[in-house]
Amino acid sequence: MREQLAVVGNLLALELGIMVNVPIYMDNMATTPVDPRVLEAILPYFGPHFGNASSKTHVFGLTAADADGQAREKVAELIGARAREIVFTAGATEANNLALKGVADMAGAGAHIIASTIEHKAVLDCCRTLEGRGVEVTYLPVAANGQIDLDDLAAAITDQTVLISLMAANNEIGVLQPLADIGRLAKERGVLWHCDAAQAVGKVPLDVESLGIDLLSVSGHKLYAPKGVGFLYVRSRNPRVRLQAQIEGGGQENGLRAGTLNVPGIVGLGRACELAQKEMVTESAHLLQMRQRLIEGLDTRLGALSVNGDLDSRLPGNLNVSFPGIDGADLLLGLRDIALSSGAACSSKEETSSHVLRAIGLNDDLARASLRFGLGRFNSMEEVEFAIDRVAAEIERLDSNLTTAVKARELTAH
Ligand SMILES: *Cc1c(COP(=O)(O)O)cnc(C)c1O
């Protein structure tokens, strides 16, 4: 499987005594490769099974409809939902738009929404738009560990509050919110909870019933399915969530998301959810082991590693660290054979550093000095060793302010 995934078959022999294929991909929070088993499941739907799932009068359509139905079951099972509560979309961005605008449009003017300052831009940009339409939005701050304060949340809820939009796991620092507590509070106060779970679904157990989630956004390409597919879970009872559709047309997805179904994408997402469910326990143990080694290795080479966000309440594959005095963008330039990302290289043009890192109290320099490791299903311990060696070497090269102790240790090591 690994051979199939190698982008370039460039084998590097190292002084470390290991062999790895470069470039190495360690940016799995940005996107994941399609699992070969997912691709295998999809291919017939780009071939002979090309039918329109709405064409119920012939075998082509029925084959597509059947595949859609099976995928819906698998997706629903992973999150403890029912198949009819799944609305397939083009990804988590669209799911977030449908959840926020769908609830706000139903509620009308004067509605109040609560979000956090570290939500994904897909949530924050929707909030801004809704503010322009007369919706009031409260943005909850987070503590240095990256979590919201439940008392803040309780205090923010008013009679006008129609929705709480709080993510499961953050895409930059991997920190998990206190999900069970948020769900309990939302239920007590009778407010709907939308959870952007693009990073969390398939990585940690998430059950919409036990957590009290009413709306949940998922992205295929964050869990080894293709880009361009995702879904929104919409609770159908206790309570039944009512949404205003944002894309109108042929009435597909219970009228909530019109458009011919993306059957290959849906089939892939179904297979990806099935695999995630089966392999989550062993996979997270492997990811945790690799992350532990990454922390130890970097700490030994560079000393006093500064981890951003809570290390315990966190996705197993995420590590976000700052190297004071280093510019993340410069660091990435010197690390061309490892794909990583930095809080300096931000999605938004007007921003120079990550809104998430600044929200947890980092100043602009420290936010720009950050590096995000996104370990995934296809990473190996050898790649982690390679990454430790390359990152440490590059930082030592860039940083003239290293302590003499670290320098001395480096000299004796070679
Ligand atoms: C990736 C991501 C999104 C956007 O998902 P797409 O499927 O790429 O639209 C939204 N929220 C979070 C937390 C993400 O990580």
Short mmCIF file of C-alpha atoms and ligand atoms in Angstrom, two decimals:
data_model
loop_
_atom_site.label_atom_id
_atom_site.label_comp_id
_atom_site.label_asym_id
_atom_site.label_seq_id
_atom_site.Cartn_x
_atom_site.Cartn_y
_atom_site.Cartn_z
CA MET A 1 0.00 0.00 0.00
CA ARG A 2 2.78 2.39 0.87
CA GLU A 3 4.48 1.82 -2.49
CA GLN A 4 1.31 2.85 -4.30
CA LEU A 5 1.21 6.05 -2.34
CA ALA A 6 4.77 7.18 -2.90
CA VAL A 7 4.65 10.36 -4.97
CA VAL A 8 8.27 10.21 -5.97
CA GLY A 9 10.27 7.04 -5.62
CA ASN A 10 13.28 8.89 -4.34
CA LEU A 11 14.87 6.75 -1.67
CA LEU A 12 17.07 8.53 0.81
CA ALA A 13 19.68 6.57 2.70
CA LEU A 14 20.43 8.28 5.95
CA GLU A 15 23.17 8.38 8.48
CA LEU A 16 20.30 7.35 10.75
CA GLY A 17 20.43 3.92 9.13
CA ILE A 18 16.91 4.09 7.72
CA MET A 19 15.42 4.45 4.27
CA VAL A 20 12.49 6.71 3.47
CA ASN A 21 10.73 7.87 0.33
CA VAL A 22 10.87 11.62 -0.18
CA PRO A 23 9.04 13.90 -0.22
CA ILE A 24 7.39 12.82 3.03
CA TYR A 25 3.80 13.88 3.62
CA MET A 26 3.13 15.08 7.18
CA ASP A 27 0.38 17.62 6.51
CA ASN A 28 -2.64 15.38 7.10
CA MET A 29 -4.66 18.16 8.79
CA ALA A 30 -4.69 20.00 5.44
CA THR A 31 -5.77 16.96 3.48
CA THR A 32 -5.19 13.20 3.47
CA PRO A 33 -4.28 10.94 0.57
CA VAL A 34 -7.10 8.76 -0.75
CA ASP A 35 -6.75 5.31 0.82
CA PRO A 36 -6.13 2.76 -2.01
CA ARG A 37 -9.04 0.71 -0.66
CA VAL A 38 -11.28 3.76 -1.00
CA LEU A 39 -10.08 4.34 -4.56
CA GLU A 40 -10.79 0.70 -5.41
CA ALA A 41 -14.37 1.09 -4.16
CA ILE A 42 -14.88 4.28 -6.18
CA LEU A 43 -13.51 3.26 -9.58
CA PRO A 44 -16.53 1.23 -10.83
CA TYR A 45 -18.66 4.36 -10.27
CA PHE A 46 -16.45 6.27 -12.68
CA GLY A 47 -16.81 3.29 -15.04
CA PRO A 48 -19.72 0.96 -15.70
CA HIS A 49 -21.81 2.13 -12.71
CA PHE A 50 -22.16 5.71 -13.90
CA GLY A 51 -25.94 5.99 -13.42
CA ASN A 52 -27.87 8.86 -11.89
CA ALA A 53 -29.08 7.80 -8.43
CA SER A 54 -32.41 9.57 -9.11
CA SER A 55 -33.14 7.48 -12.23
CA LYS A 56 -35.19 4.72 -10.65
CA THR A 57 -36.54 3.33 -13.96
CA HIS A 58 -33.48 1.33 -15.04
CA VAL A 59 -30.62 -0.71 -13.71
CA PHE A 60 -28.04 2.06 -14.16
CA GLY A 61 -29.87 4.39 -11.83
CA LEU A 62 -30.83 1.64 -9.42
CA THR A 63 -27.20 0.52 -9.10
CA ALA A 64 -26.16 4.07 -8.25
CA ALA A 65 -29.07 4.48 -5.83
CA ASP A 66 -28.17 1.22 -4.13
CA ALA A 67 -24.52 2.30 -3.72
CA ASP A 68 -25.68 5.64 -2.32
CA GLY A 69 -27.94 3.88 0.18
CA GLN A 70 -25.18 1.59 1.37
CA ALA A 71 -22.72 4.46 1.74
CA ARG A 72 -25.30 6.43 3.73
CA GLU A 73 -25.66 3.52 6.16
CA LYS A 74 -21.89 3.27 6.71
CA VAL A 75 -21.46 7.01 7.19
CA ALA A 76 -24.37 7.15 9.64
CA GLU A 77 -23.05 4.19 11.60
CA LEU A 78 -19.69 5.84 12.25
CA ILE A 79 -21.38 8.74 14.09
CA GLY A 80 -24.29 6.85 15.64
CA ALA A 81 -26.88 8.45 13.35
CA ARG A 82 -29.62 7.18 11.03
CA ALA A 83 -29.09 7.06 7.26
CA ARG A 84 -31.90 9.54 6.60
CA GLU A 85 -30.15 12.12 8.79
CA ILE A 86 -27.20 12.38 6.38
CA VAL A 87 -27.13 15.22 3.82
CA PHE A 88 -24.27 14.74 1.39
CA THR A 89 -22.48 17.94 0.39
CA ALA A 90 -19.32 18.99 -1.43
CA GLY A 91 -17.41 19.05 1.86
CA ALA A 92 -17.33 20.51 5.33
CA THR A 93 -17.32 24.12 4.09
CA GLU A 94 -20.68 23.58 2.43
CA ALA A 95 -21.96 21.60 5.42
CA ASN A 96 -21.00 24.49 7.73
CA ASN A 97 -22.75 26.98 5.44
CA LEU A 98 -25.90 24.86 5.40
CA ALA A 99 -25.89 24.44 9.18
CA LEU A 100 -25.30 28.08 10.12
CA LYS A 101 -27.27 29.82 7.39
CA GLY A 102 -29.91 27.10 7.38
CA VAL A 103 -30.68 27.54 11.08
CA ALA A 104 -30.35 31.34 11.01
CA ASP A 105 -32.65 31.70 7.98
CA MET A 106 -35.29 29.55 9.72
CA ALA A 107 -35.04 31.67 12.86
CA GLY A 108 -35.22 35.05 11.08
CA ALA A 109 -34.04 38.45 12.26
CA GLY A 110 -32.96 38.95 15.87
CA ALA A 111 -31.52 35.46 16.21
CA HIS A 112 -28.36 34.92 18.24
CA ILE A 113 -25.54 32.48 17.48
CA ILE A 114 -22.55 31.50 19.63
CA ALA A 115 -19.24 30.42 18.09
CA SER A 116 -15.62 30.41 19.24
CA THR A 117 -12.75 32.55 18.00
CA ILE A 118 -10.84 29.46 16.84
CA GLU A 119 -13.48 28.09 14.48
CA HIS A 120 -12.54 27.32 10.89
CA LYS A 121 -12.95 30.20 8.43
CA ALA A 122 -15.91 28.38 6.92
CA VAL A 123 -17.78 28.98 10.20
CA LEU A 124 -16.35 32.43 10.94
CA ASP A 125 -17.07 33.79 7.46
CA CYS A 126 -20.68 32.54 7.69
CA CYS A 127 -21.00 34.29 11.05
CA ARG A 128 -19.79 37.56 9.51
CA THR A 129 -22.30 37.26 6.68
CA LEU A 130 -25.10 36.52 9.12
CA GLU A 131 -24.12 39.53 11.23
CA GLY A 132 -24.65 41.59 8.09
CA ARG A 133 -28.19 40.14 7.93
CA GLY A 134 -29.02 41.20 11.48
CA VAL A 135 -28.03 38.05 13.34
CA GLU A 136 -26.14 38.66 16.58
CA VAL A 137 -23.01 36.55 17.07
CA THR A 138 -21.01 36.00 20.27
CA TYR A 139 -17.44 34.81 19.76
CA LEU A 140 -16.21 32.89 22.79
CA PRO A 141 -12.51 33.22 23.62
CA VAL A 142 -10.41 30.14 24.40
CA ALA A 143 -7.90 29.54 27.20
CA ALA A 144 -4.19 29.01 26.55
CA ASN A 145 -4.87 25.28 26.20
CA GLY A 146 -7.25 25.99 23.30
CA GLN A 147 -10.52 25.09 25.04
CA ILE A 148 -13.55 27.25 25.66
CA ASP A 149 -14.75 27.92 29.21
CA LEU A 150 -18.13 26.28 29.91
CA ASP A 151 -19.13 29.11 32.22
CA ASP A 152 -18.52 31.56 29.36
CA LEU A 153 -20.73 29.42 27.15
CA ALA A 154 -23.50 29.18 29.76
CA ALA A 155 -23.36 32.94 30.32
CA ALA A 156 -23.53 33.70 26.59
CA ILE A 157 -26.81 31.83 26.02
CA THR A 158 -29.86 34.14 25.86
CA ASP A 159 -33.53 33.67 24.98
CA GLN A 160 -32.62 34.62 21.42
CA THR A 161 -29.87 32.00 21.04
CA VAL A 162 -30.76 29.57 18.26
CA LEU A 163 -27.41 27.87 17.68
CA ILE A 164 -24.08 27.07 19.28
CA SER A 165 -21.40 26.36 16.66
CA LEU A 166 -18.35 24.82 18.32
CA MET A 167 -15.90 22.54 16.56
CA ALA A 168 -14.88 19.09 17.78
CA ALA A 169 -11.14 19.36 17.04
CA ASN A 170 -9.21 22.35 15.80
CA ASN A 171 -7.46 22.04 12.44
CA GLU A 172 -4.29 23.83 13.57
CA ILE A 173 -3.66 22.75 17.15
CA GLY A 174 -5.76 19.55 17.15
CA VAL A 175 -7.31 20.44 20.51
CA LEU A 176 -10.61 18.72 21.31
CA GLN A 177 -13.31 20.80 23.00
CA PRO A 178 -15.11 19.41 26.09
CA LEU A 179 -17.72 17.86 23.80
CA ALA A 180 -19.89 15.99 26.31
CA ASP A 181 -20.17 19.10 28.50
CA ILE A 182 -21.10 21.33 25.57
CA GLY A 183 -23.79 18.86 24.51
CA ARG A 184 -25.22 18.62 28.02
CA LEU A 185 -25.37 22.39 28.39
CA ALA A 186 -26.95 22.88 24.95
CA LYS A 187 -29.65 20.30 25.79
CA GLU A 188 -30.32 21.81 29.23
CA ARG A 189 -30.82 25.23 27.70
CA GLY A 190 -32.73 23.98 24.65
CA VAL A 191 -30.26 25.37 22.10
CA LEU A 192 -29.14 23.52 18.97
CA TRP A 193 -25.47 22.56 18.72
CA HIS A 194 -23.65 22.45 15.40
CA CYS A 195 -20.27 20.76 15.60
CA ASP A 196 -17.68 21.18 12.83
CA ALA A 197 -16.10 17.74 13.11
CA ALA A 198 -14.06 17.80 9.88
CA GLN A 199 -10.87 16.95 11.78
CA ALA A 200 -12.35 14.65 14.41
CA VAL A 201 -14.64 12.22 12.62
CA GLY A 202 -12.83 8.97 11.93
CA LYS A 203 -9.97 9.95 14.27
CA VAL A 204 -11.68 9.86 17.67
CA PRO A 205 -15.00 8.23 18.66
CA LEU A 206 -17.89 10.66 18.06
CA ASP A 207 -21.46 9.62 18.77
CA VAL A 208 -24.11 12.23 18.04
CA GLU A 209 -26.57 10.65 20.51
CA SER A 210 -24.33 10.41 23.55
CA LEU A 211 -22.74 13.80 22.86
CA GLY A 212 -26.02 15.56 22.12
CA ILE A 213 -24.94 16.92 18.74
CA ASP A 214 -27.74 18.27 16.52
CA LEU A 215 -25.77 19.15 13.39
CA LEU A 216 -22.33 17.75 12.46
CA SER A 217 -20.08 18.69 9.53
CA VAL A 218 -17.70 16.19 7.96
CA SER A 219 -15.19 16.40 5.11
CA GLY A 220 -14.21 13.40 2.99
CA HIS A 221 -10.68 14.51 2.19
CA LYS A 222 -9.72 14.75 5.86
CA LEU A 223 -10.43 11.04 6.32
CA TYR A 224 -8.81 9.36 3.31
CA ALA A 225 -11.73 9.88 0.89
CA PRO A 226 -11.55 12.29 -2.08
CA LYS A 227 -11.94 16.04 -2.10
CA GLY A 228 -15.32 17.44 -3.09
CA VAL A 229 -17.48 15.26 -0.86
CA GLY A 230 -18.63 15.55 2.73
CA PHE A 231 -21.87 15.63 4.67
CA LEU A 232 -23.98 17.38 7.24
CA TYR A 233 -25.70 15.26 9.87
CA VAL A 234 -29.11 16.77 10.66
CA ARG A 235 -30.89 15.43 13.76
CA SER A 236 -34.36 14.15 12.86
CA ARG A 237 -35.82 13.69 16.36
CA ASN A 238 -35.35 14.97 19.94
CA PRO A 239 -35.51 17.60 18.51
CA ARG A 240 -36.15 17.57 14.78
CA VAL A 241 -33.82 20.22 13.32
CA ARG A 242 -35.38 22.42 10.64
CA LEU A 243 -33.10 24.06 8.09
CA GLN A 244 -33.55 26.45 5.20
CA ALA A 245 -31.96 24.86 2.11
CA GLN A 246 -29.11 26.90 0.62
CA ILE A 247 -28.94 25.11 -2.74
CA GLU A 248 -32.27 24.65 -4.50
CA GLY A 249 -33.18 22.55 -7.49
CA GLY A 250 -34.26 18.95 -7.88
CA GLY A 251 -35.20 18.26 -4.28
CA GLN A 252 -32.44 15.75 -3.56
CA GLU A 253 -31.35 15.08 0.05
CA ASN A 254 -34.85 15.70 1.45
CA GLY A 255 -34.88 19.07 -0.27
CA LEU A 256 -31.92 20.25 1.79
CA ARG A 257 -29.26 20.04 -0.91
CA ALA A 258 -30.33 19.88 -4.53
CA GLY A 259 -28.11 18.55 -7.29
CA THR A 260 -27.35 15.17 -8.84
CA LEU A 261 -25.63 13.02 -6.26
CA ASN A 262 -21.84 12.69 -6.47
CA VAL A 263 -22.06 8.90 -6.40
CA PRO A 264 -18.31 8.11 -6.73
CA GLY A 265 -17.50 10.57 -3.94
CA ILE A 266 -20.31 9.26 -1.75
CA VAL A 267 -19.21 5.65 -2.28
CA GLY A 268 -15.66 6.67 -1.34
CA LEU A 269 -16.82 8.46 1.77
CA GLY A 270 -18.86 5.42 2.79
CA ARG A 271 -15.85 3.13 2.40
CA ALA A 272 -13.60 5.62 4.23
CA CYS A 273 -16.01 5.77 7.19
CA GLU A 274 -16.20 1.98 7.29
CA LEU A 275 -12.39 1.73 7.37
CA ALA A 276 -12.07 4.44 9.99
CA GLN A 277 -14.55 2.67 12.24
CA LYS A 278 -12.72 -0.67 11.91
CA GLU A 279 -9.22 0.71 12.33
CA MET A 280 -9.61 3.69 14.66
CA VAL A 281 -8.27 1.99 17.78
CA THR A 282 -5.10 0.54 16.23
CA GLU A 283 -4.55 3.61 14.08
CA SER A 284 -4.72 6.07 16.96
CA ALA A 285 -2.34 3.92 19.02
CA HIS A 286 0.15 4.09 16.13
CA LEU A 287 -0.34 7.84 15.71
CA LEU A 288 0.15 8.46 19.43
CA GLN A 289 3.34 6.42 19.42
CA MET A 290 4.72 8.41 16.48
CA ARG A 291 3.75 11.72 18.06
CA GLN A 292 5.37 10.74 21.35
CA ARG A 293 8.60 9.93 19.51
CA LEU A 294 8.38 13.21 17.58
CA ILE A 295 8.07 15.17 20.81
CA GLU A 296 10.90 13.29 22.51
CA GLY A 297 13.17 13.52 19.47
CA LEU A 298 12.68 17.24 18.93
CA ASP A 299 12.95 17.93 22.64
CA THR A 300 16.24 16.01 22.89
CA ARG A 301 17.75 17.76 19.89
CA LEU A 302 16.47 21.27 20.52
CA GLY A 303 15.53 21.41 24.21
CA ALA A 304 12.43 22.84 25.95
CA LEU A 305 9.93 22.12 23.20
CA SER A 306 7.05 24.58 23.31
CA VAL A 307 3.78 22.78 22.42
CA ASN A 308 0.81 24.93 21.38
CA GLY A 309 -2.49 23.87 22.94
CA ASP A 310 -3.48 21.08 25.28
CA LEU A 311 -1.46 17.92 24.68
CA ASP A 312 -3.91 15.49 26.32
CA SER A 313 -7.23 16.63 24.90
CA ARG A 314 -6.02 16.45 21.33
CA LEU A 315 -6.20 14.51 18.08
CA PRO A 316 -3.59 11.73 18.17
CA GLY A 317 -1.97 12.80 14.88
CA ASN A 318 -1.50 16.49 15.63
CA LEU A 319 1.51 18.29 17.02
CA ASN A 320 1.84 22.06 16.88
CA VAL A 321 5.04 23.58 18.26
CA SER A 322 6.73 26.97 18.24
CA PHE A 323 10.47 27.54 17.85
CA PRO A 324 11.07 31.03 19.26
CA GLY A 325 13.20 33.18 16.98
CA ILE A 326 12.48 31.09 13.88
CA ASP A 327 10.20 32.17 11.04
CA GLY A 328 7.97 29.26 10.06
CA ALA A 329 7.93 30.27 6.41
CA ASP A 330 11.75 30.27 6.29
CA LEU A 331 11.81 26.94 8.08
CA LEU A 332 9.46 25.36 5.53
CA LEU A 333 11.61 26.67 2.68
CA GLY A 334 14.52 24.70 4.07
CA LEU A 335 12.42 21.57 4.53
CA ARG A 336 11.42 20.87 0.97
CA ASP A 337 11.45 17.09 1.35
CA ILE A 338 8.92 17.13 4.22
CA ALA A 339 5.40 18.50 3.72
CA LEU A 340 4.44 20.43 6.87
CA SER A 341 2.63 23.65 7.54
CA SER A 342 3.19 26.71 9.66
CA GLY A 343 1.09 29.31 11.43
CA ALA A 344 2.93 31.81 9.27
CA ALA A 345 1.63 30.47 5.98
CA CYS A 346 -2.00 31.28 6.53
CA SER A 347 -4.96 30.80 4.23
CA SER A 348 -6.11 34.37 4.40
CA LYS A 349 -4.17 37.05 2.54
CA GLU A 350 -4.74 39.91 4.94
CA GLU A 351 -3.42 37.85 7.86
CA THR A 352 0.23 37.35 8.62
CA SER A 353 -0.22 34.78 11.37
CA SER A 354 -2.80 32.24 12.47
CA HIS A 355 -5.96 33.49 14.20
CA VAL A 356 -5.99 30.27 16.22
CA LEU A 357 -2.48 30.67 17.64
CA ARG A 358 -3.13 34.30 18.49
CA ALA A 359 -6.40 33.26 20.19
CA ILE A 360 -4.48 30.95 22.54
CA GLY A 361 -2.24 33.85 23.52
CA LEU A 362 0.74 33.65 21.17
CA ASN A 363 2.08 36.94 19.88
CA ASP A 364 2.55 37.42 16.16
CA ASP A 365 6.22 36.33 16.26
CA LEU A 366 5.54 33.12 18.16
CA ALA A 367 2.57 32.32 15.93
CA ARG A 368 4.82 32.77 12.90
CA ALA A 369 7.44 30.58 14.59
CA SER A 370 5.07 27.60 14.68
CA LEU A 371 5.17 24.31 12.86
CA ARG A 372 2.23 21.93 12.47
CA PHE A 373 2.84 18.21 12.11
CA GLY A 374 -0.18 16.30 10.81
CA LEU A 375 0.62 12.62 11.17
CA GLY A 376 -1.65 10.23 9.32
CA ARG A 377 -2.49 6.64 8.46
CA PHE A 378 0.38 6.24 5.99
CA ASN A 379 3.22 7.69 8.04
CA SER A 380 5.86 5.39 9.51
CA MET A 381 8.21 5.61 12.47
CA GLU A 382 11.12 5.83 9.98
CA GLU A 383 9.58 8.97 8.52
CA VAL A 384 9.23 10.40 12.02
CA GLU A 385 12.94 9.77 12.65
CA PHE A 386 13.75 11.45 9.37
CA ALA A 387 11.53 14.43 10.21
CA ILE A 388 13.13 14.86 13.64
CA ASP A 389 16.58 14.87 12.10
CA ARG A 390 15.74 17.26 9.26
CA VAL A 391 13.66 19.70 11.32
CA ALA A 392 16.25 19.83 14.10
CA ALA A 393 19.09 20.30 11.63
CA GLU A 394 17.26 23.10 9.85
CA ILE A 395 16.40 24.90 13.07
CA GLU A 396 19.97 24.59 14.30
CA ARG A 397 21.10 26.07 11.01
CA LEU A 398 18.62 28.97 11.21
CA ASP A 399 18.97 29.70 14.86
CA SER A 400 22.19 31.39 15.88
CA ASN A 401 20.85 31.82 19.40
CA LEU A 402 20.95 28.18 20.39
CA THR A 403 22.45 27.56 23.78
CA THR A 404 26.03 26.35 23.82
CA ALA A 405 24.86 23.25 25.65
CA VAL A 406 22.71 22.16 22.73
CA LYS A 407 25.51 23.00 20.29
CA ALA A 408 27.97 20.93 22.31
CA ARG A 409 25.58 17.98 22.38
CA GLU A 410 25.18 18.22 18.62
CA LEU A 411 28.96 18.16 18.11
CA THR A 412 29.48 15.09 20.27
CA ALA A 413 26.63 13.31 18.52
CA HIS A 414 28.46 13.30 15.16
C1 LIG B 1 -10.86 21.19 6.29
C2 LIG B 1 -11.83 21.78 7.25
C3 LIG B 1 -13.00 22.39 6.80
C4 LIG B 1 -13.32 22.54 5.34
O1 LIG B 1 -13.62 21.31 4.76
P1 LIG B 1 -13.69 21.15 3.16
O2 LIG B 1 -14.26 19.78 2.99
O3 LIG B 1 -12.29 21.29 2.67
O4 LIG B 1 -14.60 22.19 2.65
C5 LIG B 1 -13.86 22.90 7.75
N1 LIG B 1 -13.58 22.81 9.06
C6 LIG B 1 -12.47 22.22 9.53
C7 LIG B 1 -12.22 22.14 11.00
C8 LIG B 1 -11.55 21.69 8.63
O5 LIG B 1 -10.44 21.13 9.10
#
